[in-house]
CSV table of C-alpha atoms in Angstrom, one decimal:
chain,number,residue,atom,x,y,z
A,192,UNK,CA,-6.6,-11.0,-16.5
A,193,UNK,CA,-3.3,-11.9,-14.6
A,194,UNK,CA,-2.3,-9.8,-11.6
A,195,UNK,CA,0.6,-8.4,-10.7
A,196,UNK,CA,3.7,-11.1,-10.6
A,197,UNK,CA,6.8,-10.5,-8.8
A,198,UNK,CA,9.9,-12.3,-8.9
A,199,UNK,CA,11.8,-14.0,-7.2
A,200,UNK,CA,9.2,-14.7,-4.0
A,201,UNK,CA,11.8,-15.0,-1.7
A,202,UNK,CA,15.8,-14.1,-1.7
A,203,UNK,CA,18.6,-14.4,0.5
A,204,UNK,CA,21.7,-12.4,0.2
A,205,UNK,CA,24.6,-11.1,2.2
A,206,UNK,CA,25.7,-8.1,3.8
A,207,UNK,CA,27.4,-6.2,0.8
A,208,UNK,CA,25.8,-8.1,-2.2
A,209,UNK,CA,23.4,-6.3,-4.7
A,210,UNK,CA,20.1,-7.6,-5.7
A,211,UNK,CA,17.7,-7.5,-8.4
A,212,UNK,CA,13.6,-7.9,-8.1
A,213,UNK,CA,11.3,-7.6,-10.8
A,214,UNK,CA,7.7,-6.6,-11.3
A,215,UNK,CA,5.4,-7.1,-14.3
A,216,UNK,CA,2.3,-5.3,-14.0
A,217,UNK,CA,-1.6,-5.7,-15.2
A,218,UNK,CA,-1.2,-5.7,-19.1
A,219,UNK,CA,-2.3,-2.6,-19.9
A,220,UNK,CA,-1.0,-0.6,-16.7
A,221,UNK,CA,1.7,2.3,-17.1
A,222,UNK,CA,2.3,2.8,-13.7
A,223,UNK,CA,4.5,0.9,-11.6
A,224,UNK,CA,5.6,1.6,-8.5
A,225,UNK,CA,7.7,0.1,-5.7
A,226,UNK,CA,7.0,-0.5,-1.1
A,227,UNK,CA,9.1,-1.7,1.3
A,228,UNK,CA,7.6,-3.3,4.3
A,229,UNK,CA,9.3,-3.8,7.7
A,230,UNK,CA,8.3,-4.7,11.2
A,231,UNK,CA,9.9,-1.2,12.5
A,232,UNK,CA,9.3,1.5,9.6
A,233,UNK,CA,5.8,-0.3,8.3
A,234,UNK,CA,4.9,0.3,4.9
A,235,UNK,CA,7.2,3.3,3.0
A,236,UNK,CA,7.1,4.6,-0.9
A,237,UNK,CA,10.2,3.8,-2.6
A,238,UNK,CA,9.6,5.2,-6.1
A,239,UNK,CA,7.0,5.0,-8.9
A,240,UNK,CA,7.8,4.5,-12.2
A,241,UNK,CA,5.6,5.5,-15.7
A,242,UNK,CA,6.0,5.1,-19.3
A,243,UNK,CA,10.0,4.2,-17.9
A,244,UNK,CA,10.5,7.7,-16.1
A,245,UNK,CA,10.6,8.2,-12.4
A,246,UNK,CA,7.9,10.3,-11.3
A,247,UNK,CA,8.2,10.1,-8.0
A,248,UNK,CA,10.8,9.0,-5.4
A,249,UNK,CA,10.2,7.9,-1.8
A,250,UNK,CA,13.0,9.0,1.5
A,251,UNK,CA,15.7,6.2,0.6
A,252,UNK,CA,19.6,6.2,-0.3
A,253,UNK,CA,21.0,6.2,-3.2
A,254,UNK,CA,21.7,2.4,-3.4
A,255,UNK,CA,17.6,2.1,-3.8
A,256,UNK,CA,17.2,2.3,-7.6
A,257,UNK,CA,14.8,1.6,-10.4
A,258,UNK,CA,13.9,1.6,-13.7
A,259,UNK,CA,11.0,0.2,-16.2
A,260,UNK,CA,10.8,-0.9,-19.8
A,261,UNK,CA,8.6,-0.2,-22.5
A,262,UNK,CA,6.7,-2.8,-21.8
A,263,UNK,CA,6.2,-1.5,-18.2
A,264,UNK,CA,8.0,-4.0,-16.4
A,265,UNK,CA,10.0,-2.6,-13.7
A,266,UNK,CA,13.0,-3.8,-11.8
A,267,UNK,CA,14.8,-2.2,-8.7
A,268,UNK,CA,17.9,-2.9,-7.8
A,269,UNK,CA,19.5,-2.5,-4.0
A,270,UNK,CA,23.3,-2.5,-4.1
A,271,UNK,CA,25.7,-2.7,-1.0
A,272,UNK,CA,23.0,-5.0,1.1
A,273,UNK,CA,22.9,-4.1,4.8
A,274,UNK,CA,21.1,-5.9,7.3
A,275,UNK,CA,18.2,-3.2,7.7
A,276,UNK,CA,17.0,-4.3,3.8
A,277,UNK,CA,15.9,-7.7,4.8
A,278,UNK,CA,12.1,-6.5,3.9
A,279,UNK,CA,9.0,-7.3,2.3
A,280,UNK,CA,9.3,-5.7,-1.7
A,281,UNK,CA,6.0,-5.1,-2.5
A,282,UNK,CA,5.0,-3.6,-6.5
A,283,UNK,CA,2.0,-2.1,-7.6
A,284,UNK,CA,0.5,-1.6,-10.9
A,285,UNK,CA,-2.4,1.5,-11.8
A,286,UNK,CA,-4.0,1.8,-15.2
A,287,UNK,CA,-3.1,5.8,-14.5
A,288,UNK,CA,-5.1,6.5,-17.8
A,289,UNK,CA,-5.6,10.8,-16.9
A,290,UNK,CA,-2.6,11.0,-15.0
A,291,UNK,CA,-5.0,11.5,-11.5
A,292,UNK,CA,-5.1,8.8,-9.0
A,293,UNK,CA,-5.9,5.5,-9.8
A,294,UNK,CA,-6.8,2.4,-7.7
A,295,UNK,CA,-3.1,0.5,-7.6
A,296,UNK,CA,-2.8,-3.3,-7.7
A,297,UNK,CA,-0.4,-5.4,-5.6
A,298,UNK,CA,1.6,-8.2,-6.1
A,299,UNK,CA,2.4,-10.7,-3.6
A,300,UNK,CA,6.1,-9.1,-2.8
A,301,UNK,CA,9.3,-10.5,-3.0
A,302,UNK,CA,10.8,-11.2,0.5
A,303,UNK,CA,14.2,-10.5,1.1
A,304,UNK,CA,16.5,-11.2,3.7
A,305,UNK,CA,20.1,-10.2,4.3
A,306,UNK,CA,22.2,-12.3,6.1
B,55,UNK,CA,4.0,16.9,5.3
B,56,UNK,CA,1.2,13.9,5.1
B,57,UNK,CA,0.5,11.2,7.8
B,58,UNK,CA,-1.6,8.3,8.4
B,59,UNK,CA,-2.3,7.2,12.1
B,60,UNK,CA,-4.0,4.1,12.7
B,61,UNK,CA,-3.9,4.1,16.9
B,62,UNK,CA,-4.9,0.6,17.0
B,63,UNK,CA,-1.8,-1.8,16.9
B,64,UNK,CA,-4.0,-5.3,17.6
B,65,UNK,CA,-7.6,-6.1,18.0
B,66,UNK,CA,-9.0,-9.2,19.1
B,67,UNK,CA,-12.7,-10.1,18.9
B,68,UNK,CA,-14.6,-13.0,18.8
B,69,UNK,CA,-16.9,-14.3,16.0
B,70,UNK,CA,-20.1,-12.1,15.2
B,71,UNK,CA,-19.0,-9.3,16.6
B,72,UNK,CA,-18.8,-5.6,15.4
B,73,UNK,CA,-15.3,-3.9,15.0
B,74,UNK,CA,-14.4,-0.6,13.7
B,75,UNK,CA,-10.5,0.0,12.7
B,76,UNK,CA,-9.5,3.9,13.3
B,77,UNK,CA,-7.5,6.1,11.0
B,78,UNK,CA,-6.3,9.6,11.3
B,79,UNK,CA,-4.6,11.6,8.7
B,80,UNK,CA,-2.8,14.6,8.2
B,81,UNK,CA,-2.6,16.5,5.0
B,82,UNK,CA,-2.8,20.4,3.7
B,83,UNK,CA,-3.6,19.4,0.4
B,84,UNK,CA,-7.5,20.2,-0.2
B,85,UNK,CA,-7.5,17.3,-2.7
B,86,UNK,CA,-6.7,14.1,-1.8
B,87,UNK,CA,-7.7,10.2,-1.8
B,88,UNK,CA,-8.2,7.7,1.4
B,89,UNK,CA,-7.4,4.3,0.6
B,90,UNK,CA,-8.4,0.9,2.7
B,91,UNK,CA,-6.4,-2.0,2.1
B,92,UNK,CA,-6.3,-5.9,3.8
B,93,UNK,CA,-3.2,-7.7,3.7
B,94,UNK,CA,-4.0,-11.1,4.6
B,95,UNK,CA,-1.0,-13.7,5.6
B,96,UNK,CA,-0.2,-14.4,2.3
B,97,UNK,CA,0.9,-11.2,2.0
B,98,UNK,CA,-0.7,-9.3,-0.8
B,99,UNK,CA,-2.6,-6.1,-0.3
B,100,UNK,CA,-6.1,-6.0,-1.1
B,101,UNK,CA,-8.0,-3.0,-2.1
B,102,UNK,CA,-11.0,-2.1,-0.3
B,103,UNK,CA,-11.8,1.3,-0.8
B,104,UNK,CA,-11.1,4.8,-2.0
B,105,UNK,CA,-12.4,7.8,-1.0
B,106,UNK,CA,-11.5,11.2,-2.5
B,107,UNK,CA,-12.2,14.4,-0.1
B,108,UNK,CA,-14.8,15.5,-1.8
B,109,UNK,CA,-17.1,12.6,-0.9
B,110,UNK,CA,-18.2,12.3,2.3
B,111,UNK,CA,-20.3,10.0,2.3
B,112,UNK,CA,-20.6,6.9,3.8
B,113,UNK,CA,-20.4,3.6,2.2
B,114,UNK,CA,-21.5,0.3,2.7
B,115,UNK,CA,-20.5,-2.6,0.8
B,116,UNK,CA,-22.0,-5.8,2.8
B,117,UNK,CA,-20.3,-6.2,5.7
B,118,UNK,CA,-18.3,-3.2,5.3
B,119,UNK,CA,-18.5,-0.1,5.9
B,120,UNK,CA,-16.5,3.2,6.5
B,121,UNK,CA,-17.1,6.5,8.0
B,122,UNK,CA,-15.0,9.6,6.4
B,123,UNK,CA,-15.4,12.7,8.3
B,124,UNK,CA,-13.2,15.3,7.6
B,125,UNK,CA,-13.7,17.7,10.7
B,126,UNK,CA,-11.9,15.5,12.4
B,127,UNK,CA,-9.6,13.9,9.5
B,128,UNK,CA,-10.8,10.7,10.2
B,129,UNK,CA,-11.9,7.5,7.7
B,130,UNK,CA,-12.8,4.5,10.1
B,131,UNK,CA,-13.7,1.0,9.2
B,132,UNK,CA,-16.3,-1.3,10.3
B,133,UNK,CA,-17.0,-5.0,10.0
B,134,UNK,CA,-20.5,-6.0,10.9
B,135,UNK,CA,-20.8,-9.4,12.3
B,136,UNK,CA,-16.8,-10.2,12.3
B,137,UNK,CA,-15.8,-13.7,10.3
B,138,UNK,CA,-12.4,-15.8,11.3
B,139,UNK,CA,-11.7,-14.8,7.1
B,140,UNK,CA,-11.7,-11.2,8.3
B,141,UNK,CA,-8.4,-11.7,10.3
B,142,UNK,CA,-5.7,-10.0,8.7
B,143,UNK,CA,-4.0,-6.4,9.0
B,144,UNK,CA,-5.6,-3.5,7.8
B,145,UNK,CA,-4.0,-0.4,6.3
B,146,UNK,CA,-5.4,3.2,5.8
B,147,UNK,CA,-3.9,5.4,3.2
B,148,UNK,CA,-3.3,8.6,2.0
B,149,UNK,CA,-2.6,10.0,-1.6
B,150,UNK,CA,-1.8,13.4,-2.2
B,151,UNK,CA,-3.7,15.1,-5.5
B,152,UNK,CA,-0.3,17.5,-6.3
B,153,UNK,CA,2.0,14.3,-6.3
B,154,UNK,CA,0.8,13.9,-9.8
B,155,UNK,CA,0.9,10.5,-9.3
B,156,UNK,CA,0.3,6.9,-6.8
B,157,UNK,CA,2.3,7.7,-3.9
B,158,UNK,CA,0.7,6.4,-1.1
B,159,UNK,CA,1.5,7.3,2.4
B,160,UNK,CA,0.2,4.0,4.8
B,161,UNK,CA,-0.5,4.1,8.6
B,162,UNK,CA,1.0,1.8,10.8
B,163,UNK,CA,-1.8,-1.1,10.2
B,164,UNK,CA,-4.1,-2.7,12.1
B,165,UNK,CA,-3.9,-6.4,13.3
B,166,UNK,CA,-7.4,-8.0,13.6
B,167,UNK,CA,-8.0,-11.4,14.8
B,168,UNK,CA,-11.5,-12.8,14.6
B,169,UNK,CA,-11.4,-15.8,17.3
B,170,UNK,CA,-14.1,-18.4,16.4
């Protein structure tokens, strides 16, 4: 069974510029949801997506968004790039069958920096 | 408000050696879930173990092993007999049962280096 795939791997951008990144998760999974990683804040919940509504939303602006598709493949966008966004994008998928927690599954992140 | 503390920033140790990773967390939910995960240099996080609050007992798996006692809000880790493979960081986390949901709420990490 394939793991969780993320793309791009790795993206540069500039201060101001909006970016894409997208997820697809374990066939069969229903929730998605979304990390950023940084040397200074660590690991921190951005949002989770399942069956393409947001259930639950991490401590970030506005300009952090998501959504997924009926095939559970997620994007999230970031628009107006600042500097402090250059991050490690990590996605996880959970099987989320009873609605309790599940084990999540991660991808190997999308790395972004902001020039 | 929920929080994971993992005091340890860096540990060094050499080959064979025993090493047990702290974690502290803070939560007033009575139902919750403790998470171990390894994120080697390549990046991607590697489920270890769960816990759920209910279960407190210990487990072993091999080499591993981890010790949740909730008195003291504490789930630690141990590696027996240490291996240059096990050097990576280490995260502890925390899932809330009323989040409806994977949120997970990670401590700080834990860099290990195993030096041959």
């Amino acid at each position: 069974k394939a793991g969780v795939t993320q793309t791009p791997r790795y993206l540069i951008k500039t201060r101001g510029q909006q970016v894409t990144l997208s997820c697809s998760p374990i066939s069969g999974h229903r929730s998605v949801s979304w990390y950023q990683q940084t040397p200074g804040q660590g690991l921190q919940f951005l949002f989770e997506y399942f069956s393409e509504t947001q259930r639950n939303k991490g401590n970030f602006p506005g300009r952090f968004s998501g959504r997924q598709f009926s095939n559970s493949r997620s994007e999230m966008n970031v628009s107006t790039l600042e500097l402090g966004d250059s991050a490690l994008y990590l996605c996880a998928s959970s099987l989320d069958t009873s609605g309790r927690y599940n084990e999540q599954f991660f991808g190997p992140g999308t790395r972004l920096t902001v020039l | 408000a929920q929080k994971v503390t993992q005091a340890q920033t860096e540990i060094s140790v050499v080959e064979k050696e025993d090493v047990t990773l702290d974690c502290v967390y803070e939560t007033r939910d009575t139902t919750y879930y403790l998470f171990w995960y390894k994120q080697p240099p390549s990046g991607e996080l590697v489920f270890l173990i769960r816990r759920n609050s209910f279960d407190e007992q210990n487990e072993i798996s091999g080499r591993y092993s981890w010790n949740f006692q909730k008195s003291t809000s504490s789930f630690n880790f141990t590696i027996t007999a240490s291996q240059v493979v096990d050097s990576a960081v280490y995260f502890c986390a925390l899932s809330e049962a009323y989040n409806a949901g994977n949120m997970l709420t990670f401590g700080g990490g834990t860099r290990l280096m195993v030096k041959p």
